[in-house]
PDB file of C-alpha atoms and ligand atoms in Angstrom:
ATOM      1  CA  MET A  20      32.334 -22.504  28.543  1.00 45.00           C
ATOM      2  CA  LYS A  21      32.792 -21.896  32.275  1.00 50.00           C
ATOM      3  CA  ILE A  22      33.161 -25.642  32.906  1.00 54.00           C
ATOM      4  CA  LYS A  23      35.815 -25.916  30.180  1.00 58.00           C
ATOM      5  CA  LYS A  24      37.775 -23.041  31.725  1.00 56.00           C
ATOM      6  CA  THR A  25      37.565 -24.649  35.145  1.00 67.00           C
ATOM      7  CA  ALA A  26      38.680 -28.024  33.784  1.00 68.00           C
ATOM      8  CA  SER A  27      41.702 -26.519  32.053  1.00 69.00           C
ATOM      9  CA  ASP A  28      42.524 -24.539  35.192  1.00 66.00           C
ATOM     10  CA  ILE A  29      42.436 -27.755  37.237  1.00 66.00           C
ATOM     11  CA  LEU A  30      44.735 -29.413  34.702  1.00 68.00           C
ATOM     12  CA  ASP A  31      47.130 -26.424  34.821  1.00 70.00           C
ATOM     13  CA  LYS A  32      47.275 -26.614  38.600  1.00 70.00           C
ATOM     14  CA  ALA A  33      47.846 -30.381  38.541  1.00 73.00           C
ATOM     15  CA  ILE A  34      50.756 -29.817  36.150  1.00 73.00           C
ATOM     16  CA  LEU A  35      52.042 -26.976  38.353  1.00 73.00           C
ATOM     17  CA  MET A  36      51.909 -29.299  41.365  1.00 79.00           C
ATOM     18  CA  ARG A  37      54.009 -31.895  39.582  1.00 76.00           C
ATOM     19  CA  LYS A  38      56.470 -29.273  38.280  1.00 86.00           C
ATOM     20  CA  SER A  39      56.948 -27.502  41.633  1.00 93.00           C
ATOM     21  CA  PHE A  40      59.476 -28.656  44.196  1.00 97.00           C
ATOM     22  CA  ASN A  41      57.280 -29.858  47.072  1.00 98.00           C
ATOM     23  CA  SER A  42      58.638 -30.121  50.618  1.00 98.00           C
ATOM     24  CA  ALA A  43      56.971 -32.007  53.446  1.00 98.00           C
ATOM     25  CA  ILE A  44      57.620 -31.118  57.086  1.00 98.00           C
ATOM     26  CA  ILE A  45      56.390 -33.818  59.465  1.00 98.00           C
ATOM     27  CA  VAL A  46      56.329 -32.631  63.063  1.00 98.00           C
ATOM     28  CA  ALA A  47      56.813 -35.338  65.672  1.00 97.00           C
ATOM     29  CA  GLY A  48      58.562 -33.298  68.346  1.00 95.00           C
ATOM     30  CA  GLY A  49      55.824 -33.519  70.975  1.00 89.00           C
ATOM     31  CA  SER A  50      56.010 -35.637  74.120  1.00 78.00           C
ATOM     32  CA  GLY A  51      53.021 -37.685  72.887  1.00 69.00           C
ATOM     33  CA  LEU A  52      52.342 -39.064  76.347  1.00 69.00           C
ATOM     34  CA  ARG A  53      48.591 -38.294  76.561  1.00 69.00           C
ATOM     35  CA  ALA A  54      48.037 -41.466  74.534  1.00 64.00           C
ATOM     36  CA  GLY A  55      49.182 -43.570  77.523  1.00 67.00           C
ATOM     37  CA  GLU A  56      51.577 -46.550  77.916  1.00 71.00           C
ATOM     38  CA  GLY A  57      54.498 -44.204  78.785  1.00 77.00           C
ATOM     39  CA  ILE A  58      55.849 -44.327  75.207  1.00 84.00           C
ATOM     40  CA  PRO A  59      55.483 -41.264  72.914  1.00 89.00           C
ATOM     41  CA  LYS A  60      52.519 -42.006  70.618  1.00 91.00           C
ATOM     42  CA  GLN A  61      54.591 -41.565  67.449  1.00 93.00           C
ATOM     43  CA  HIS A  62      56.733 -44.572  68.492  1.00 95.00           C
ATOM     44  CA  ARG A  63      53.856 -46.908  69.301  1.00 94.00           C
ATOM     45  CA  ARG A  64      52.617 -49.417  66.754  1.00 96.00           C
ATOM     46  CA  ILE A  65      49.213 -49.608  65.126  1.00 97.00           C
ATOM     47  CA  ALA A  66      48.412 -52.858  63.318  1.00 96.00           C
ATOM     48  CA  GLY A  67      52.090 -53.824  63.643  1.00 95.00           C
ATOM     49  CA  LYS A  68      53.606 -50.652  62.203  1.00 97.00           C
ATOM     50  CA  HIS A  69      55.002 -47.588  63.992  1.00 97.00           C
ATOM     51  CA  VAL A  70      52.666 -44.570  63.956  1.00 97.00           C
ATOM     52  CA  ILE A  71      55.377 -42.293  62.528  1.00 98.00           C
ATOM     53  CA  ALA A  72      56.214 -44.841  59.816  1.00 98.00           C
ATOM     54  CA  ARG A  73      52.576 -44.888  58.648  1.00 98.00           C
ATOM     55  CA  THR A  74      52.690 -41.094  58.399  1.00 98.00           C
ATOM     56  CA  VAL A  75      56.018 -40.819  56.595  1.00 98.00           C
ATOM     57  CA  ASP A  76      55.125 -43.667  54.204  1.00 98.00           C
ATOM     58  CA  ALA A  77      52.019 -41.799  52.990  1.00 98.00           C
ATOM     59  CA  PHE A  78      54.275 -38.904  51.886  1.00 98.00           C
ATOM     60  CA  GLU A  79      56.948 -41.255  50.480  1.00 98.00           C
ATOM     61  CA  LYS A  80      54.236 -42.705  48.206  1.00 98.00           C
ATOM     62  CA  CYS A  81      53.380 -39.291  46.682  1.00 97.00           C
ATOM     63  CA  ALA A  82      55.337 -38.916  43.434  1.00 96.00           C
ATOM     64  CA  PHE A  83      55.020 -35.108  43.650  1.00 97.00           C
ATOM     65  CA  ILE A  84      56.695 -34.866  47.098  1.00 98.00           C
ATOM     66  CA  ASN A  85      60.408 -34.146  46.588  1.00 98.00           C
ATOM     67  CA  GLU A  86      61.775 -33.938  50.115  1.00 98.00           C
ATOM     68  CA  ILE A  87      60.634 -34.888  53.613  1.00 98.00           C
ATOM     69  CA  ILE A  88      61.925 -33.191  56.741  1.00 98.00           C
ATOM     70  CA  ILE A  89      61.164 -34.930  60.010  1.00 98.00           C
ATOM     71  CA  VAL A  90      61.091 -32.905  63.218  1.00 98.00           C
ATOM     72  CA  CYS A  91      61.781 -35.197  66.164  1.00 97.00           C
ATOM     73  CA  ARG A  92      62.261 -34.920  69.901  1.00 96.00           C
ATOM     74  CA  THR A  93      65.768 -33.876  70.906  1.00 95.00           C
ATOM     75  CA  GLY A  94      68.062 -36.913  71.014  1.00 95.00           C
ATOM     76  CA  GLU A  95      65.882 -39.121  68.774  1.00 96.00           C
ATOM     77  CA  GLU A  96      67.793 -38.497  65.531  1.00 96.00           C
ATOM     78  CA  LYS A  97      69.526 -41.925  65.601  1.00 96.00           C
ATOM     79  CA  LEU A  98      66.196 -43.691  66.189  1.00 97.00           C
ATOM     80  CA  TYR A  99      64.810 -42.022  63.054  1.00 97.00           C
ATOM     81  CA  GLU A 100      67.843 -43.130  61.075  1.00 97.00           C
ATOM     82  CA  LYS A 101      66.944 -46.686  62.118  1.00 97.00           C
ATOM     83  CA  TYR A 102      63.327 -46.128  60.987  1.00 98.00           C
ATOM     84  CA  ALA A 103      64.604 -44.738  57.672  1.00 98.00           C
ATOM     85  CA  ALA A 104      66.598 -47.931  57.083  1.00 97.00           C
ATOM     86  CA  LYS A 105      63.843 -50.279  58.318  1.00 97.00           C
ATOM     87  CA  TYR A 106      61.068 -48.683  56.249  1.00 98.00           C
ATOM     88  CA  GLY A 107      63.238 -47.784  53.228  1.00 97.00           C
ATOM     89  CA  TRP A 108      62.560 -44.047  53.243  1.00 98.00           C
ATOM     90  CA  MET A 109      64.102 -42.433  50.141  1.00 97.00           C
ATOM     91  CA  LYS A 110      62.928 -38.837  50.432  1.00 98.00           C
ATOM     92  CA  VAL A 111      63.862 -37.983  54.015  1.00 98.00           C
ATOM     93  CA  THR A 112      66.559 -35.313  53.635  1.00 98.00           C
ATOM     94  CA  SER A 113      66.738 -33.999  57.222  1.00 98.00           C
ATOM     95  CA  ILE A 114      65.894 -35.155  60.731  1.00 98.00           C
ATOM     96  CA  VAL A 115      65.982 -32.155  63.066  1.00 98.00           C
ATOM     97  CA  PRO A 116      65.133 -31.658  66.746  1.00 97.00           C
ATOM     98  CA  GLY A 117      61.970 -29.673  67.471  1.00 97.00           C
ATOM     99  CA  GLY A 118      61.155 -26.746  69.729  1.00 95.00           C
ATOM    100  CA  ASP A 119      59.108 -26.066  72.857  1.00 94.00           C
ATOM    101  CA  ASP A 120      55.754 -25.950  71.059  1.00 95.00           C
ATOM    102  CA  ARG A 121      54.364 -27.122  67.727  1.00 96.00           C
ATOM    103  CA  PHE A 122      54.996 -23.810  65.927  1.00 97.00           C
ATOM    104  CA  ALA A 123      58.616 -23.736  67.158  1.00 97.00           C
ATOM    105  CA  SER A 124      59.019 -27.288  65.808  1.00 97.00           C
ATOM    106  CA  VAL A 125      57.586 -26.296  62.419  1.00 98.00           C
ATOM    107  CA  ILE A 126      60.059 -23.401  62.271  1.00 98.00           C
ATOM    108  CA  GLU A 127      62.960 -25.797  62.979  1.00 98.00           C
ATOM    109  CA  GLY A 128      61.723 -27.985  60.112  1.00 98.00           C
ATOM    110  CA  PHE A 129      61.210 -24.986  57.838  1.00 98.00           C
ATOM    111  CA  LYS A 130      64.874 -23.997  58.300  1.00 98.00           C
ATOM    112  CA  ALA A 131      65.843 -27.292  56.615  1.00 98.00           C
ATOM    113  CA  VAL A 132      63.592 -26.792  53.563  1.00 98.00           C
ATOM    114  CA  SER A 133      65.414 -26.641  50.217  1.00 98.00           C
ATOM    115  CA  ASP A 134      65.980 -23.249  48.523  1.00 98.00           C
ATOM    116  CA  LYS A 135      64.164 -24.780  45.541  1.00 97.00           C
ATOM    117  CA  SER A 136      60.965 -25.315  47.539  1.00 98.00           C
ATOM    118  CA  GLY A 137      57.801 -24.015  45.869  1.00 97.00           C
ATOM    119  CA  TYR A 138      55.230 -25.491  48.270  1.00 98.00           C
ATOM    120  CA  VAL A 139      55.499 -26.723  51.812  1.00 98.00           C
ATOM    121  CA  TYR A 140      53.259 -29.511  53.167  1.00 98.00           C
ATOM    122  CA  ILE A 141      53.132 -29.318  56.975  1.00 98.00           C
ATOM    123  CA  HIS A 142      51.763 -32.401  58.699  1.00 98.00           C
ATOM    124  CA  ASP A 143      51.368 -33.788  62.231  1.00 98.00           C
ATOM    125  CA  GLY A 144      53.391 -36.960  62.723  1.00 98.00           C
ATOM    126  CA  ALA A 145      50.504 -38.224  64.852  1.00 97.00           C
ATOM    127  CA  ARG A 146      48.035 -38.084  61.932  1.00 98.00           C
ATOM    128  CA  CYS A 147      49.058 -41.475  60.610  1.00 98.00           C
ATOM    129  CA  LEU A 148      45.855 -42.284  58.697  1.00 98.00           C
ATOM    130  CA  VAL A 149      46.545 -39.618  56.101  1.00 98.00           C
ATOM    131  CA  THR A 150      46.542 -40.993  52.541  1.00 98.00           C
ATOM    132  CA  PRO A 151      48.308 -39.951  49.327  1.00 97.00           C
ATOM    133  CA  ASP A 152      44.866 -38.944  47.970  1.00 97.00           C
ATOM    134  CA  ILE A 153      44.320 -36.529  50.870  1.00 98.00           C
ATOM    135  CA  ILE A 154      47.837 -35.078  50.470  1.00 98.00           C
ATOM    136  CA  GLN A 155      47.249 -34.621  46.738  1.00 97.00           C
ATOM    137  CA  ALA A 156      43.825 -33.004  47.175  1.00 97.00           C
ATOM    138  CA  VAL A 157      45.138 -30.410  49.633  1.00 98.00           C
ATOM    139  CA  GLY A 158      48.273 -29.779  47.545  1.00 97.00           C
ATOM    140  CA  HIS A 159      46.134 -29.283  44.473  1.00 96.00           C
ATOM    141  CA  GLN A 160      43.977 -26.679  46.231  1.00 97.00           C
ATOM    142  CA  ALA A 161      47.109 -24.873  47.493  1.00 97.00           C
ATOM    143  CA  CYS A 162      48.290 -24.561  43.884  1.00 96.00           C
ATOM    144  CA  ILE A 163      45.035 -22.724  43.171  1.00 95.00           C
ATOM    145  CA  SER A 164      44.762 -20.557  46.287  1.00 96.00           C
ATOM    146  CA  GLY A 165      48.288 -20.411  47.785  1.00 97.00           C
ATOM    147  CA  ALA A 166      47.156 -21.940  51.097  1.00 98.00           C
ATOM    148  CA  ALA A 167      44.897 -24.927  51.837  1.00 98.00           C
ATOM    149  CA  VAL A 168      44.146 -27.231  54.751  1.00 98.00           C
ATOM    150  CA  ALA A 169      42.643 -30.671  55.195  1.00 98.00           C
ATOM    151  CA  ALA A 170      39.418 -30.391  57.174  1.00 98.00           C
ATOM    152  CA  CYS A 171      36.076 -32.047  57.827  1.00 98.00           C
ATOM    153  CA  ARG A 172      32.621 -30.952  58.843  1.00 97.00           C
ATOM    154  CA  PRO A 173      31.498 -31.560  62.435  1.00 96.00           C
ATOM    155  CA  VAL A 174      28.732 -34.092  62.963  1.00 94.00           C
ATOM    156  CA  ASP A 175      27.784 -32.776  66.416  1.00 94.00           C
ATOM    157  CA  SER A 176      26.148 -29.441  67.102  1.00 94.00           C
ATOM    158  CA  CYS A 177      28.828 -26.836  67.676  1.00 94.00           C
ATOM    159  CA  LYS A 178      28.699 -24.067  70.244  1.00 95.00           C
ATOM    160  CA  THR A 179      31.174 -21.513  71.484  1.00 94.00           C
ATOM    161  CA  GLU A 180      31.236 -19.828  74.886  1.00 95.00           C
ATOM    162  CA  ARG A 181      30.037 -16.251  74.771  1.00 93.00           C
ATOM    163  CA  ASP A 182      28.985 -13.779  77.490  1.00 92.00           C
ATOM    164  CA  GLY A 183      28.930 -16.509  80.129  1.00 93.00           C
ATOM    165  CA  GLY A 184      26.651 -18.740  78.039  1.00 95.00           C
ATOM    166  CA  LEU A 185      26.713 -20.752  74.813  1.00 95.00           C
ATOM    167  CA  LYS A 186      26.257 -19.516  71.265  1.00 94.00           C
ATOM    168  CA  ASN A 187      25.397 -21.857  68.414  1.00 94.00           C
ATOM    169  CA  LEU A 188      27.803 -22.124  65.475  1.00 95.00           C
ATOM    170  CA  ASP A 189      26.355 -22.779  62.033  1.00 94.00           C
ATOM    171  CA  ARG A 190      27.483 -26.365  61.348  1.00 92.00           C
ATOM    172  CA  GLU A 191      27.306 -25.764  57.601  1.00 92.00           C
ATOM    173  CA  LYS A 192      29.939 -23.061  57.968  1.00 95.00           C
ATOM    174  CA  THR A 193      32.128 -24.753  60.584  1.00 97.00           C
ATOM    175  CA  TRP A 194      35.236 -26.815  59.853  1.00 97.00           C
ATOM    176  CA  LEU A 195      37.331 -29.096  62.036  1.00 97.00           C
ATOM    177  CA  VAL A 196      40.811 -28.426  60.771  1.00 98.00           C
ATOM    178  CA  GLN A 197      43.355 -31.203  60.270  1.00 98.00           C
ATOM    179  CA  THR A 198      46.715 -31.506  58.525  1.00 98.00           C
ATOM    180  CA  PRO A 199      48.292 -31.552  55.956  1.00 98.00           C
ATOM    181  CA  GLN A 200      48.285 -27.787  55.681  1.00 98.00           C
ATOM    182  CA  VAL A 201      49.891 -26.692  52.425  1.00 98.00           C
ATOM    183  CA  PHE A 202      51.304 -23.285  51.545  1.00 98.00           C
ATOM    184  CA  LYS A 203      53.339 -21.595  48.871  1.00 98.00           C
ATOM    185  CA  THR A 204      56.731 -21.676  50.559  1.00 98.00           C
ATOM    186  CA  GLU A 205      57.267 -17.913  50.236  1.00 98.00           C
ATOM    187  CA  LEU A 206      53.786 -17.241  51.626  1.00 98.00           C
ATOM    188  CA  TYR A 207      54.517 -19.379  54.693  1.00 98.00           C
ATOM    189  CA  ARG A 208      57.941 -17.751  55.168  1.00 98.00           C
ATOM    190  CA  ALA A 209      56.343 -14.279  55.238  1.00 98.00           C
ATOM    191  CA  ALA A 210      53.485 -15.420  57.497  1.00 98.00           C
ATOM    192  CA  ALA A 211      55.797 -17.186  59.967  1.00 97.00           C
ATOM    193  CA  TYR A 212      57.974 -14.073  60.170  1.00 97.00           C
ATOM    194  CA  THR A 213      54.896 -11.959  61.015  1.00 97.00           C
ATOM    195  CA  ALA A 214      53.637 -14.486  63.589  1.00 96.00           C
ATOM    196  CA  MET A 215      57.032 -14.555  65.336  1.00 95.00           C
ATOM    197  CA  LYS A 216      57.321 -10.750  65.267  1.00 96.00           C
ATOM    198  CA  ASP A 217      53.794 -10.390  66.734  1.00 96.00           C
ATOM    199  CA  ARG A 218      54.387 -13.289  69.176  1.00 94.00           C
ATOM    200  CA  ILE A 219      50.939 -14.765  68.514  1.00 94.00           C
ATOM    201  CA  ALA A 220      49.939 -18.098  70.062  1.00 93.00           C
ATOM    202  CA  VAL A 221      48.998 -20.629  67.362  1.00 93.00           C
ATOM    203  CA  THR A 222      47.971 -24.272  67.373  1.00 90.00           C
ATOM    204  CA  ASP A 223      48.179 -24.755  63.606  1.00 95.00           C
ATOM    205  CA  ASP A 224      49.812 -23.267  60.522  1.00 97.00           C
ATOM    206  CA  ALA A 225      46.600 -21.993  58.979  1.00 98.00           C
ATOM    207  CA  SER A 226      46.376 -19.554  61.930  1.00 97.00           C
ATOM    208  CA  VAL A 227      49.881 -18.352  61.057  1.00 97.00           C
ATOM    209  CA  ALA A 228      48.806 -17.586  57.482  1.00 98.00           C
ATOM    210  CA  GLU A 229      45.440 -16.113  58.552  1.00 97.00           C
ATOM    211  CA  HIS A 230      47.141 -13.761  61.016  1.00 97.00           C
ATOM    212  CA  ALA A 231      49.245 -12.385  58.158  1.00 96.00           C
ATOM    213  CA  GLY A 232      46.084 -11.771  56.106  1.00 97.00           C
ATOM    214  CA  PHE A 233      46.276 -14.746  53.727  1.00 98.00           C
ATOM    215  CA  LYS A 234      43.141 -16.664  52.786  1.00 98.00           C
ATOM    216  CA  VAL A 235      43.279 -20.368  53.630  1.00 98.00           C
ATOM    217  CA  VAL A 236      40.920 -22.742  51.805  1.00 98.00           C
ATOM    218  CA  PRO A 237      39.575 -25.883  53.552  1.00 98.00           C
ATOM    219  CA  VAL A 238      39.439 -29.169  51.617  1.00 98.00           C
ATOM    220  CA  ASN A 239      36.913 -31.694  52.913  1.00 98.00           C
ATOM    221  CA  CYS A 240      38.986 -34.830  53.563  1.00 97.00           C
ATOM    222  CA  GLY A 241      36.465 -36.719  55.681  1.00 96.00           C
ATOM    223  CA  ARG A 242      36.692 -37.954  59.251  1.00 96.00           C
ATOM    224  CA  GLU A 243      39.255 -40.768  58.986  1.00 97.00           C
ATOM    225  CA  ASN A 244      42.310 -38.489  59.089  1.00 98.00           C
ATOM    226  CA  ILE A 245      42.350 -38.513  62.896  1.00 97.00           C
ATOM    227  CA  LYS A 246      45.187 -37.298  65.082  1.00 96.00           C
ATOM    228  CA  ILE A 247      46.249 -40.040  67.477  1.00 95.00           C
ATOM    229  CA  THR A 248      45.837 -38.380  70.864  1.00 92.00           C
ATOM    230  CA  SER A 249      44.132 -40.646  73.432  1.00 91.00           C
ATOM    231  CA  PRO A 250      44.105 -44.445  73.997  1.00 91.00           C
ATOM    232  CA  LEU A 251      40.731 -44.661  72.188  1.00 94.00           C
ATOM    233  CA  ASP A 252      42.342 -43.310  68.996  1.00 95.00           C
ATOM    234  CA  PHE A 253      44.518 -46.449  68.762  1.00 96.00           C
ATOM    235  CA  VAL A 254      41.371 -48.590  68.727  1.00 96.00           C
ATOM    236  CA  LEU A 255      39.731 -46.363  66.103  1.00 97.00           C
ATOM    237  CA  ALA A 256      42.858 -46.327  63.948  1.00 98.00           C
ATOM    238  CA  GLU A 257      43.152 -50.153  64.041  1.00 97.00           C
ATOM    239  CA  ALA A 258      39.505 -50.408  62.951  1.00 97.00           C
ATOM    240  CA  ILE A 259      39.912 -47.904  60.099  1.00 97.00           C
ATOM    241  CA  ILE A 260      43.057 -49.693  58.866  1.00 97.00           C
ATOM    242  CA  ALA A 261      41.268 -53.073  58.994  1.00 96.00           C
ATOM    243  CA  GLU A 262      38.350 -51.611  56.964  1.00 95.00           C
ATOM    244  CA  ARG A 263      40.744 -50.146  54.393  1.00 94.00           C
ATOM    245  CA  GLU A 264      42.566 -53.463  54.068  1.00 92.00           C
ATOM    246  CA  LYS A 265      39.256 -55.284  53.571  1.00 91.00           C
ATOM    247  CA  SER A 266      38.183 -52.938  50.788  1.00 84.00           C
ATOM    248  CA  ASN A 267      41.602 -53.292  49.087  1.00 76.00           C
ATOM    249  CA  VAL A 268      41.223 -57.058  48.791  1.00 66.00           C
TER     250      VAL A 268
HETATM  251  O1  LIG B 321      50.204 -32.185  70.878  1.00 83.96           O
HETATM  252  P1  LIG B 321      49.555 -32.356  69.560  1.00 83.96           P
HETATM  253  O2  LIG B 321      49.099 -33.765  69.285  1.00 83.96           O
HETATM  254  O3  LIG B 321      48.519 -31.329  69.257  1.00 83.96           O
HETATM  255  O4  LIG B 321      50.711 -32.073  68.501  1.00 83.96           O
HETATM  256  C1  LIG B 321      50.474 -32.109  67.111  1.00 83.96           C
HETATM  257  C2  LIG B 321      51.755 -32.521  66.407  1.00 83.96           C
HETATM  258  O5  LIG B 321      52.775 -31.563  66.668  1.00 83.96           O
HETATM  259  C3  LIG B 321      52.274 -33.878  66.896  1.00 83.96           C
HETATM  260  O6  LIG B 321      52.628 -34.675  65.788  1.00 83.96           O
HETATM  261  C4  LIG B 321      53.440 -33.513  67.782  1.00 83.96           C
HETATM  262  O7  LIG B 321      54.473 -34.483  67.816  1.00 83.96           O
HETATM  263  C5  LIG B 321      53.927 -32.216  67.141  1.00 83.96           C
HETATM  264  N1  LIG B 321      54.643 -31.349  68.098  1.00 83.96           N
HETATM  265  C6  LIG B 321      55.965 -30.988  67.848  1.00 83.96           C
HETATM  266  N2  LIG B 321      56.665 -30.245  68.761  1.00 83.96           N
HETATM  267  C7  LIG B 321      56.088 -29.844  69.910  1.00 83.96           C
HETATM  268  C8  LIG B 321      54.740 -30.182  70.185  1.00 83.96           C
HETATM  269  C9  LIG B 321      54.031 -30.943  69.259  1.00 83.96           C
HETATM  270  O8  LIG B 321      56.496 -31.371  66.803  1.00 83.96           O
HETATM  271  N3  LIG B 321      56.828 -29.158  70.778  1.00 83.96           N
END
């Protein structure tokens, strides 16, 4: 009986996801220079394709995503128009310049979201190994709980600094949080307003929702959804892509 109810609930939420207007905001407004080579990481290539194109393409492939807003560095709008033509993007409705930090960039993107938007999918442009399956899994959970994030469990022991020493964190209850982070659009609007009013410092959007008292549910998406940050990440990403291509043959 319980299982049946759960199954029908899952089906309802899947239908809701397809019926809702789903907006993606892809933030690529950072300098991206920690990755080396003097070129912002989002404009470097991995296995022949631009990092940002890999990211945007994953969202383009999701039938349930209705619009994509790209947040770029100031002055890069024309470059993104070239990418849009080269990669055949059909869902990119706005390309807007970002702000001084990630949250400010998300807010710039959020301003361009359609009035029809039911859910907003916020994603780091640098997380180019995201897949349509990951996007769908997180979106599905957000339809159930209002707010959900991609995450994975740590494999190392985790400790936090406390009272001048270290304190162990229970690995079974610890999450490494990734993107996409998906929210009911009205929930995120209210949470972002509160975060700006309270001037809190945030590194992700889940913190914005948590600060406003909303519960955010993690979805285990595994360890491949890495954020390209350092030169080593390019090597890892090439290897993961090669593995994926092998298993698709
Ligand atoms: O710097 P970090 O890699 O943590 O940034 C995460 C994402 O946020 C990146 O895709 C980056 O381009 C974006 N970002 C942004 N605007 C900023 C800073 C970062 O869009 N001012």
